[in-house]
Coordinates of C-alpha atoms and ligand atoms in Angstrom, one line a residue:
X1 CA 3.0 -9.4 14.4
X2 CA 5.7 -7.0 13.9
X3 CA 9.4 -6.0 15.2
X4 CA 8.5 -3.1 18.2
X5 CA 8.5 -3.8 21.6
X6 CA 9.8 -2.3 24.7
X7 CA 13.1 -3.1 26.2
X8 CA 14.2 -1.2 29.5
X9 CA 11.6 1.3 28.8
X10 CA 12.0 2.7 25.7
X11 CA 10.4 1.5 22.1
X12 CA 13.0 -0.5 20.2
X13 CA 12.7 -1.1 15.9
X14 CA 14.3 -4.5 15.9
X15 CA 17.6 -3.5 18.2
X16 CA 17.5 0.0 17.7
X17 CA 15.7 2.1 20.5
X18 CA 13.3 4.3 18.3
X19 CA 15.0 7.6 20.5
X20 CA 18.7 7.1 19.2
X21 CA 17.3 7.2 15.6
X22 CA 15.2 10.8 16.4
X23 CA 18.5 11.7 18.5
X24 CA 20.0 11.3 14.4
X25 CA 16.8 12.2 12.1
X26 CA 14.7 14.4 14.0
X27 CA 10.6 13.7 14.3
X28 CA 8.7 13.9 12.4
X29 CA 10.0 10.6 10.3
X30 CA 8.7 7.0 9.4
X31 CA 11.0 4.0 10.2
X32 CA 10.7 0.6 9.3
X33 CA 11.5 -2.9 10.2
X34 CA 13.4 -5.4 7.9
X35 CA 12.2 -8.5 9.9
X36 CA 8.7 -7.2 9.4
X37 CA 8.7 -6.7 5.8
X38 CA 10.1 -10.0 5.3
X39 CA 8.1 -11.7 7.8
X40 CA 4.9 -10.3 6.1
X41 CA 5.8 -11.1 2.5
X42 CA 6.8 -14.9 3.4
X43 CA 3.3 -15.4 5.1
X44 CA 2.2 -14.9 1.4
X45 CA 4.8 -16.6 0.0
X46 CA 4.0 -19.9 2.0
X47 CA 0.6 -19.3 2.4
X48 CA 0.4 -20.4 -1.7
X49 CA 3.1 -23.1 -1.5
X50 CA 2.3 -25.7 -3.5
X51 CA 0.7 -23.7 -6.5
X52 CA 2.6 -21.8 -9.1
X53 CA 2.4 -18.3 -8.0
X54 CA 4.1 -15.1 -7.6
X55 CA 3.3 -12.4 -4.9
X56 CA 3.5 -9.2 -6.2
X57 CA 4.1 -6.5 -3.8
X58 CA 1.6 -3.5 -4.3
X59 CA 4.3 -0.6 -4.0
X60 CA 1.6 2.0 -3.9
X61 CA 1.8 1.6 -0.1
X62 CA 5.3 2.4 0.5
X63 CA 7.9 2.6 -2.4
X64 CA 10.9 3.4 -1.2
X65 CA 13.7 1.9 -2.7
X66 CA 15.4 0.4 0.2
X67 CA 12.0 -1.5 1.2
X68 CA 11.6 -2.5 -2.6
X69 CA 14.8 -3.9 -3.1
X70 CA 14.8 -5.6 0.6
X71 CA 11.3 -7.4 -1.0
X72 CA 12.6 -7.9 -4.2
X73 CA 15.6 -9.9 -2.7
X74 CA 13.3 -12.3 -1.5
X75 CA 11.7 -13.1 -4.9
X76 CA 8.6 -10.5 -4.7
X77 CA 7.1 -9.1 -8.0
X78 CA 6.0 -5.7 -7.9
X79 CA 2.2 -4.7 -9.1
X80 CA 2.9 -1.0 -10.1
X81 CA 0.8 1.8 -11.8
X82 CA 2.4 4.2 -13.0
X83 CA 5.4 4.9 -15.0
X84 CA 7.4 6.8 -11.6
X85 CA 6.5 3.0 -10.2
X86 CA 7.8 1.0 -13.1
X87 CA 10.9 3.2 -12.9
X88 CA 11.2 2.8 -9.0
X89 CA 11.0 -1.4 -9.7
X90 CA 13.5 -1.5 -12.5
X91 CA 15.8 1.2 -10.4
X92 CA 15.6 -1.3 -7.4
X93 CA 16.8 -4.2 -9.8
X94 CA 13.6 -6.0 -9.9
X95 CA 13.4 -8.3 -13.1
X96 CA 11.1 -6.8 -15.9
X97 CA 9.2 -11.1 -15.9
X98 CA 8.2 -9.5 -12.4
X99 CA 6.7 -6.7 -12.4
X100 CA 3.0 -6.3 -13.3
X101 CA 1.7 -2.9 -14.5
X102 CA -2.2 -2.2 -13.4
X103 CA -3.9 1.1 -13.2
X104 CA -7.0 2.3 -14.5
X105 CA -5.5 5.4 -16.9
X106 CA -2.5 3.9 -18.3
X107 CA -0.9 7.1 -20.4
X108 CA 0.2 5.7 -24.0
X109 CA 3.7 7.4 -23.0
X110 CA 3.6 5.0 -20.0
X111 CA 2.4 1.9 -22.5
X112 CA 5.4 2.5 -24.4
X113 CA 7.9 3.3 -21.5
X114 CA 6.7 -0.5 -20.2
X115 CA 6.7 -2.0 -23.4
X116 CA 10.3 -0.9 -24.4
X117 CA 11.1 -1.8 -21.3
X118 CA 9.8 -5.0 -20.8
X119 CA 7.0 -6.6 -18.3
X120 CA 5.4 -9.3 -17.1
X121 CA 1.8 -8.6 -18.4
X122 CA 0.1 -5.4 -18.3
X123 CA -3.4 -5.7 -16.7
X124 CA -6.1 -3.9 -18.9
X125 CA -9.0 -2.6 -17.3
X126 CA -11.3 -1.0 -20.7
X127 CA -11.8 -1.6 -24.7
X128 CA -10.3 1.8 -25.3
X129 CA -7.2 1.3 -23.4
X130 CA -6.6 -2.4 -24.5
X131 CA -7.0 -1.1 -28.4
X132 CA -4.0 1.6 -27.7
X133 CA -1.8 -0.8 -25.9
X134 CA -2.0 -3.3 -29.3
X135 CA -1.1 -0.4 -31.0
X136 CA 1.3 0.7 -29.3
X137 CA 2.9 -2.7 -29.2
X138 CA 3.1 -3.0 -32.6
X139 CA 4.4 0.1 -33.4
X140 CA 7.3 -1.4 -30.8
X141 CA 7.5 -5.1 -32.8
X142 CA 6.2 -6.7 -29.7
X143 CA 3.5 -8.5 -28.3
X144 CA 2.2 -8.0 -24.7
X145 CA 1.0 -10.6 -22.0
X146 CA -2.2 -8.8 -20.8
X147 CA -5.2 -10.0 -18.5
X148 CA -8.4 -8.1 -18.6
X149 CA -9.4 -6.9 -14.8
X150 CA -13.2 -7.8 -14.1
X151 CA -15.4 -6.0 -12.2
X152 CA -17.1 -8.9 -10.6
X153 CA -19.7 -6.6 -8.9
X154 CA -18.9 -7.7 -5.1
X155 CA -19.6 -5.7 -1.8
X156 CA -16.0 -5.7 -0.7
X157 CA -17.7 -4.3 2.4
X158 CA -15.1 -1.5 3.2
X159 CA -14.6 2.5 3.6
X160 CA -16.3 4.1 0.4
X161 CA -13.4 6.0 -0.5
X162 CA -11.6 2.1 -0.9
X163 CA -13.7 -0.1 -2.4
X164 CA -13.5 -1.0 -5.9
X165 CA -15.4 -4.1 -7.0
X166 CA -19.0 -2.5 -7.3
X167 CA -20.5 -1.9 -10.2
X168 CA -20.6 1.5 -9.6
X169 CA -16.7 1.9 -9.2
X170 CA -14.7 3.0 -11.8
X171 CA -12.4 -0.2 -12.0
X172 CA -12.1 -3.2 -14.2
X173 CA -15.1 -3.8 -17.2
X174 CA -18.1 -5.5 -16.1
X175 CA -17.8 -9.2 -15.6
X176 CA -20.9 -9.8 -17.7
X177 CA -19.5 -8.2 -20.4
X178 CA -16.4 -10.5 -20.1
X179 CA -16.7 -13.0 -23.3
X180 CA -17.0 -10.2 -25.4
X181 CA -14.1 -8.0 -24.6
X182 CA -11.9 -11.3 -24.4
X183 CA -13.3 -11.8 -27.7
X184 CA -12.2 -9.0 -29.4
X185 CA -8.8 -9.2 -27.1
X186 CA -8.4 -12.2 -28.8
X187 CA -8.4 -10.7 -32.3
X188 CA -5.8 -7.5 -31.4
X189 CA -2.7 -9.3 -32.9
X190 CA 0.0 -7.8 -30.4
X191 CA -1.7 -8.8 -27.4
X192 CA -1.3 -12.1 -25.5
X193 CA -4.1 -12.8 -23.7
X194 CA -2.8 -14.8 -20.4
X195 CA -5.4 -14.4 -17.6
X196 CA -7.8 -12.5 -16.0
X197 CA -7.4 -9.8 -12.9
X198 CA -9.4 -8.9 -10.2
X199 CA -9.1 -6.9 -7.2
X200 CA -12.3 -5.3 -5.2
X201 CA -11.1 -3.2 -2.6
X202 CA -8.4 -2.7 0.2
X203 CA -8.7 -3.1 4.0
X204 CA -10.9 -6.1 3.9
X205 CA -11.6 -8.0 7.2
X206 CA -13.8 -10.8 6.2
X207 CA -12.9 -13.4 3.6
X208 CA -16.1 -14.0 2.2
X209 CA -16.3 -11.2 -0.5
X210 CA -12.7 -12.6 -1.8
X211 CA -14.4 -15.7 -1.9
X212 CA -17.4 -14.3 -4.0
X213 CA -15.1 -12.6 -6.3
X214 CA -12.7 -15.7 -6.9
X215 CA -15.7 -17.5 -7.9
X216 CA -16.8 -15.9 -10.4
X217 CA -13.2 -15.6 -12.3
X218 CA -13.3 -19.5 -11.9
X219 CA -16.4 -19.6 -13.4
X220 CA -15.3 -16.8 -16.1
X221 CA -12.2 -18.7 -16.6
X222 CA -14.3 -21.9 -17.8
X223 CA -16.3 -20.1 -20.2
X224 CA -13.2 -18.0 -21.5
X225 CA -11.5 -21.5 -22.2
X226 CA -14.5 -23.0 -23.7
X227 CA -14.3 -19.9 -25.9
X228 CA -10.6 -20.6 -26.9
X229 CA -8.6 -18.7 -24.8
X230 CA -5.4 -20.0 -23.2
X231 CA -6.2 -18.9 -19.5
X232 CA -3.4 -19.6 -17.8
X233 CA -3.1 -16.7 -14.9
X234 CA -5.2 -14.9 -12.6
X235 CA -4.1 -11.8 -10.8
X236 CA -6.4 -11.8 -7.4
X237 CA -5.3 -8.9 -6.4
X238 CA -4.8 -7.8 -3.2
X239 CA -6.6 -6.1 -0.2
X240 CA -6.4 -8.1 2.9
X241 CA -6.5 -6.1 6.0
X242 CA -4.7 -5.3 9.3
X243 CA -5.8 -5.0 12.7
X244 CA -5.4 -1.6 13.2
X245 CA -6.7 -1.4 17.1
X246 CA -4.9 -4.1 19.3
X247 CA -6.9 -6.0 21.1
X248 CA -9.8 -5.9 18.5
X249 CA -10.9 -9.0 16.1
X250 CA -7.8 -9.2 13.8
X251 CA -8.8 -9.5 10.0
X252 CA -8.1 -13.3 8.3
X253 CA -4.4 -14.7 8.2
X254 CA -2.7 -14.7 5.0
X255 CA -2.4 -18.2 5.4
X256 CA -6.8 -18.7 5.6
X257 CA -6.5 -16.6 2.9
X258 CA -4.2 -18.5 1.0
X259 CA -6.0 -21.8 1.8
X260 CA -9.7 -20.0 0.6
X261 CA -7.2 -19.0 -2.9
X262 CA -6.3 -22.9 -3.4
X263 CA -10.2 -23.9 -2.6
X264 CA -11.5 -21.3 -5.1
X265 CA -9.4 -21.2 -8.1
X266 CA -6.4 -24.4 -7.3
X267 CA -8.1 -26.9 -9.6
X268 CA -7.8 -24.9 -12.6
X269 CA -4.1 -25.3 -12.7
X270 CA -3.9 -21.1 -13.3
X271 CA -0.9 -19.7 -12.0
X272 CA -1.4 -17.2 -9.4
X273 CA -0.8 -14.3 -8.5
X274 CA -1.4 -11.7 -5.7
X275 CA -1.0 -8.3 -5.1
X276 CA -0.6 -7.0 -1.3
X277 CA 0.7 -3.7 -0.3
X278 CA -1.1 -2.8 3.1
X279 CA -0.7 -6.3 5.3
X280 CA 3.2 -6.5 3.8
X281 CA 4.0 -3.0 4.8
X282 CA 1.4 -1.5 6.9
X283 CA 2.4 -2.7 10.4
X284 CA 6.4 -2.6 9.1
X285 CA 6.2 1.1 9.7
X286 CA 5.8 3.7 12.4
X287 CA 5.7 7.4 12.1
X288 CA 7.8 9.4 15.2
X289 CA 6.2 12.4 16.5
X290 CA 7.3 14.9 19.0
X291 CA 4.9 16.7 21.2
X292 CA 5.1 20.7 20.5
X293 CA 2.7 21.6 23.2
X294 CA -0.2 20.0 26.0
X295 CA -2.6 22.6 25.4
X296 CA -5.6 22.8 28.1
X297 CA -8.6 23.6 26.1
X298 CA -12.4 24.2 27.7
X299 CA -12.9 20.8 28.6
X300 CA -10.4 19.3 26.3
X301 CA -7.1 18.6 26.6
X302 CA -4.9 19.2 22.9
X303 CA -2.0 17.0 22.6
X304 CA -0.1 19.5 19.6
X305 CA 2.8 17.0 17.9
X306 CA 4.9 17.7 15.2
X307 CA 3.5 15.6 12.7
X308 CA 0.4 16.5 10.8
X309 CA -2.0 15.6 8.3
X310 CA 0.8 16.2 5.7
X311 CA 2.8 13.2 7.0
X312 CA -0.1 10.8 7.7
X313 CA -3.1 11.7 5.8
X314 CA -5.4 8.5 6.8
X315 CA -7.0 10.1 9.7
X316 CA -8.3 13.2 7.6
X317 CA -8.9 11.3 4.5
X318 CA -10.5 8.3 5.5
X319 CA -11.6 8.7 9.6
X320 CA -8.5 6.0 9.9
X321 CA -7.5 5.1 13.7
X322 CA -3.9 4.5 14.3
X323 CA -3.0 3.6 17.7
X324 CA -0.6 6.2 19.0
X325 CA 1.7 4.9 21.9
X326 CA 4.5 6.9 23.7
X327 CA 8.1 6.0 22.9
X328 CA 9.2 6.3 26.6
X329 CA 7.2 2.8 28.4
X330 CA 4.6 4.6 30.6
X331 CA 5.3 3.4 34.5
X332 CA 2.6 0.9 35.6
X333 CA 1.0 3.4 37.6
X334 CA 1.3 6.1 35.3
X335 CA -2.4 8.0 35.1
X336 CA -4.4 8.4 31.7
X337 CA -6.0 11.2 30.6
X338 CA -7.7 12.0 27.7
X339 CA -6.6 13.8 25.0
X340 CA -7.7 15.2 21.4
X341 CA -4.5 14.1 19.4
X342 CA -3.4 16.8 16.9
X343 CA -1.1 18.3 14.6
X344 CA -0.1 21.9 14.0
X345 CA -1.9 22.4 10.3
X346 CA -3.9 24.9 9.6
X347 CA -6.9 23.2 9.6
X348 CA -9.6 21.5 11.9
X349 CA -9.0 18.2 10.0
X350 CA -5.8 17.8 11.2
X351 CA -6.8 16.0 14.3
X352 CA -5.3 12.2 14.5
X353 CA -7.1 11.0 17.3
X354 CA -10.2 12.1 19.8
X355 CA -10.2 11.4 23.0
X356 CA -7.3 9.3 23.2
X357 CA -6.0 7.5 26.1
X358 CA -2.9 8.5 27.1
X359 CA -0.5 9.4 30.2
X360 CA 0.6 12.8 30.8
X361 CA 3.1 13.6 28.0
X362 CA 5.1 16.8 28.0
X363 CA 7.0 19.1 25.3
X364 CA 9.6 17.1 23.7
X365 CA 8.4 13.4 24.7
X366 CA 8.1 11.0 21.7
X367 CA 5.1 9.5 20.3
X368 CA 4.5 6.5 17.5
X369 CA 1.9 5.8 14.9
X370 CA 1.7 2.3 14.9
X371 CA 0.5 0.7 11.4
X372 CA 1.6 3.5 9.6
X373 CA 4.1 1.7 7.1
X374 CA 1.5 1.6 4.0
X375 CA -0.2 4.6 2.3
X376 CA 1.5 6.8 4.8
X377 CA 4.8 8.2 3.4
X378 CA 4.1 7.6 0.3
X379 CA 0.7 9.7 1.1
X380 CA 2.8 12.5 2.5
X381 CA 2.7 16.0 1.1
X382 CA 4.4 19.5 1.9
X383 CA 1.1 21.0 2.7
X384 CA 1.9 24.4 5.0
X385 CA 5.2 24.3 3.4
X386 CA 6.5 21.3 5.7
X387 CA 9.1 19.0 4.1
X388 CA 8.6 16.1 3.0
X389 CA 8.8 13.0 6.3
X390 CA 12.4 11.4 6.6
X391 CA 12.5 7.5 5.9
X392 CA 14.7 5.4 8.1
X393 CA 14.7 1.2 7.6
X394 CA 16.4 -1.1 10.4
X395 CA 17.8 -3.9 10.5
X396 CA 18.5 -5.9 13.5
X397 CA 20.8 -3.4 15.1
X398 CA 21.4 -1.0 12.1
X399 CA 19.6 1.5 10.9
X400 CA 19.9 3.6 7.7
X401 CA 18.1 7.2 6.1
X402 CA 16.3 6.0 3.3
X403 CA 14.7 9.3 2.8
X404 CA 16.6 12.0 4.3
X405 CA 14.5 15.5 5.3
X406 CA 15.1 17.8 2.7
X407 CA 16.1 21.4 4.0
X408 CA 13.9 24.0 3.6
X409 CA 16.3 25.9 1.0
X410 CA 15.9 22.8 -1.1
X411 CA 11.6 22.3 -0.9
X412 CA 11.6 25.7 -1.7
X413 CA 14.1 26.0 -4.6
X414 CA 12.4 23.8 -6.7
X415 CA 10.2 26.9 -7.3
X416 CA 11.4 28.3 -10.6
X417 CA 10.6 31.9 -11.2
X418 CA 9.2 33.3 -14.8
X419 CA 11.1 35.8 -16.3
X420 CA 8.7 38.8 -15.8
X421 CA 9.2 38.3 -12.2
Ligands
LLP1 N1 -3.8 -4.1 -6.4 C1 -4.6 -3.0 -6.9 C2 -5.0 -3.0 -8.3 C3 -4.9 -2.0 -6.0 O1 -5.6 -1.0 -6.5 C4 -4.5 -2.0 -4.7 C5 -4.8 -0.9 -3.8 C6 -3.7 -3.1 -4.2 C7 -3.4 -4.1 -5.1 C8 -3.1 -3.2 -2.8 O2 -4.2 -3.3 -1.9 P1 -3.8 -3.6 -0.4 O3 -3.3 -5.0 -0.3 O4 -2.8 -2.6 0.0 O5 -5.1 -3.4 0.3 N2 -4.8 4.8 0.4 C9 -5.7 3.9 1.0 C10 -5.6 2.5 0.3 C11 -5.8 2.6 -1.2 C12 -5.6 1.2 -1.9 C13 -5.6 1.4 -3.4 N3 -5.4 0.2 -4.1 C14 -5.6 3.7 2.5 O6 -4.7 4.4 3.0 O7 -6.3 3.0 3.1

């Protein structure tokens, strides 16, 4: 469910009709809705009521500041992985016993930025980089909460480019090698060893593979104990998916999911914790396009908009569909036609959409991107020399720039020049 419907024609964000904000901010630009965001991180929240737990909001998917902090107000923990991510949570005022720091290439200047800093554990994902954190620790006086991520070797059955619980993936160290790298966790003096961490993939649909994976960190969290170690959290990640086409078979509720959590790992009396970025701000966010031209082809019809592949890469990266509606409610009568849905890059992989269904649009009218909140600003780039996408968040009948479009003077000024030039 999320916060844009039509009222008297137009598409509203909340109580804000979506053309006053482009009458302000221009297109192309993302907004996004406060009652959304909140509505999709309390369907976590109460989806694990009655277990310890903590949902940690994946900020890879859209890290503004003004959506962190809107999170964060509600409780949220942040999984970050990178030190520009750490900085973003502690910038936003999230608590240091919140934040979680993943990532498979932790940089030791990022190890010590997080252990200076302070954070809730760090999740470890080989020997070689669980042997520099210690150090590093040490060299700081402290000692770090860590779990190990496993790769429990599951099908997450998913797009290629997003799955990460196969063997064959880069992530986590093999779950049957498990005892032995808790093992020698167990001996690095500045580590605390806390839990174990798991996440195979994003965009899942079906339950099951969760399911499979959860399993097997119950089972590994019996034999770690039996070994000696105080298991007493497990990061499951996130990856739960979105509808992305209306009308089509919508993925597992947070709240099956949370119920599937409880039956899989609630009787080891772990505390929990998940890590969702794409259900929490995926269908929170819109990106606003104009259309440039309607461009008759031979025997297609080109629908040119002013967004690209720079502002929403999915399409091009990963054959994503995003339903594209028009701004302006089409009349019941209004006729359909088919269009090839595209942006103005240079490039043949800047197409959004193949024949798409949509009424006659002409220069000027508005367009919207629906589920386009998660890994699409954040995604954004200044291929073709196009600034960077605006942010806007609303709120009820407010709305606010959280990103404002740079100028072109200012993209191209950070462009130093050597002296010999
Ligand atoms: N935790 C870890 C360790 C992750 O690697 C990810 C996503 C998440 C949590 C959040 O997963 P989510 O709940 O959002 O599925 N750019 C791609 C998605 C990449 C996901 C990477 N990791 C896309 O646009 O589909």
């Amino acid at each position: 469910m999320d916060h844009f419907t039509y009222h008297n024609g137009v598409l509203y964000a909340e109580n804000v009709a979506l053309s006053d904000i482009v009458a302000k901010v221009g297109t192309p630009l993302y907004v996004y809705s406060t009652a959304t965001l909140e509505r999709h991180f309390r369907l976590f929240d109460d989806a694990l009521s009655g277990i310890d737990h903590l949902v940690c909001y994946a900020m890879k998917a859209a890290s503004n500041q003004a959506i962190i902090k809107t999170l964060a107000a509600l409780g949220a923990g942040m999984d970050v992985v990178s030190g520009g991510e750490y900085m973003r949570a502690i910038k936003a005022g999230v608590p240091t016993d919140r934040i979680v720091f993943s990532g498979v290439g932790k940089t030791h200047q990022e190890m010590d930025m997080i252990i200076q800093g302070g954070v809730r554990q760090v999740n470890v994902e080989s020997e070689p980089e669980m042997v520099l954190l210690d150090k590093a620790a040490q060299r700081h006086g402290k000692k770090i909460p860590i779990t190990i991520r496993v790769n429990p070797d599951v099908d997450a059955k998913t797009h290629a480019k997003i799955a990460t619980g196969k063997s064959e993936n880069k992530f986590g160290i093999p779950i049957a090698k498990a005892r032995d790298v808790y093992a020698t966790a167990g001996r690095l003096k500045s580590l605390d060893v806390v839990g174990i961490d798991v996440h195979i993939g994003s965009q899942l649909t079906d339950l099951e593979p969760f399911a499979l994976a959860y399993r097997k960190v119950a089972e590994l969290t019996e034999m770690l104990r039996a070994d000696g170690h105080d298991i007493r959290r497990l990061d499951l990640g996130g990856g739960l998916g979105i509808p992305y086409v209306r009308g089509n078979q919508a993925p597992p509720l947070p709240e099956d999911y949370g119920a599937m959590i409880k039956r899989e790992v609630g009787h080891l009396g772990c505390e929990v914790e998940i890590e969702p970025g794409r259900l929490i701000a995926g269908n929170a966010g819109l990106l606003i396009s104009s259309v440039i031209y309607l461009k008759e082809g031979e025997g297609r019809n080109f629908l040119i908009l002013d967004a690209a592949m720079n502002d929403l890469i999915r399409p091009a990266l990963y054959e994503a569909h995003h339903d594209i509606i028009p701004v302006k409610e089409p009349a019941a009568d209004a006729k359909y036609e088919i269009f090839d849905v595209v942006g103005p890059v240079c490039e043949t992989g800047d197409t959004f959409a193949r024949n798409c269904a949509l009424h006659r649009l002409t220069n000027g009218d508005l367009v919207a991107f629906r589920s386009a909140g998660a890994y699409g600003a954040v995604m954004a780039s200044e291929y073709n020399s196009r600034p960077l996408v605006p942010e806007v968040l609303v709120k009820g009948d407010q709305f606010a720039v959280i990103r404002p479009r740079p100028t072109l003077e200012e993209m191209i000024n950070r462009d130093t020049i050597p002296p010999w030039l």
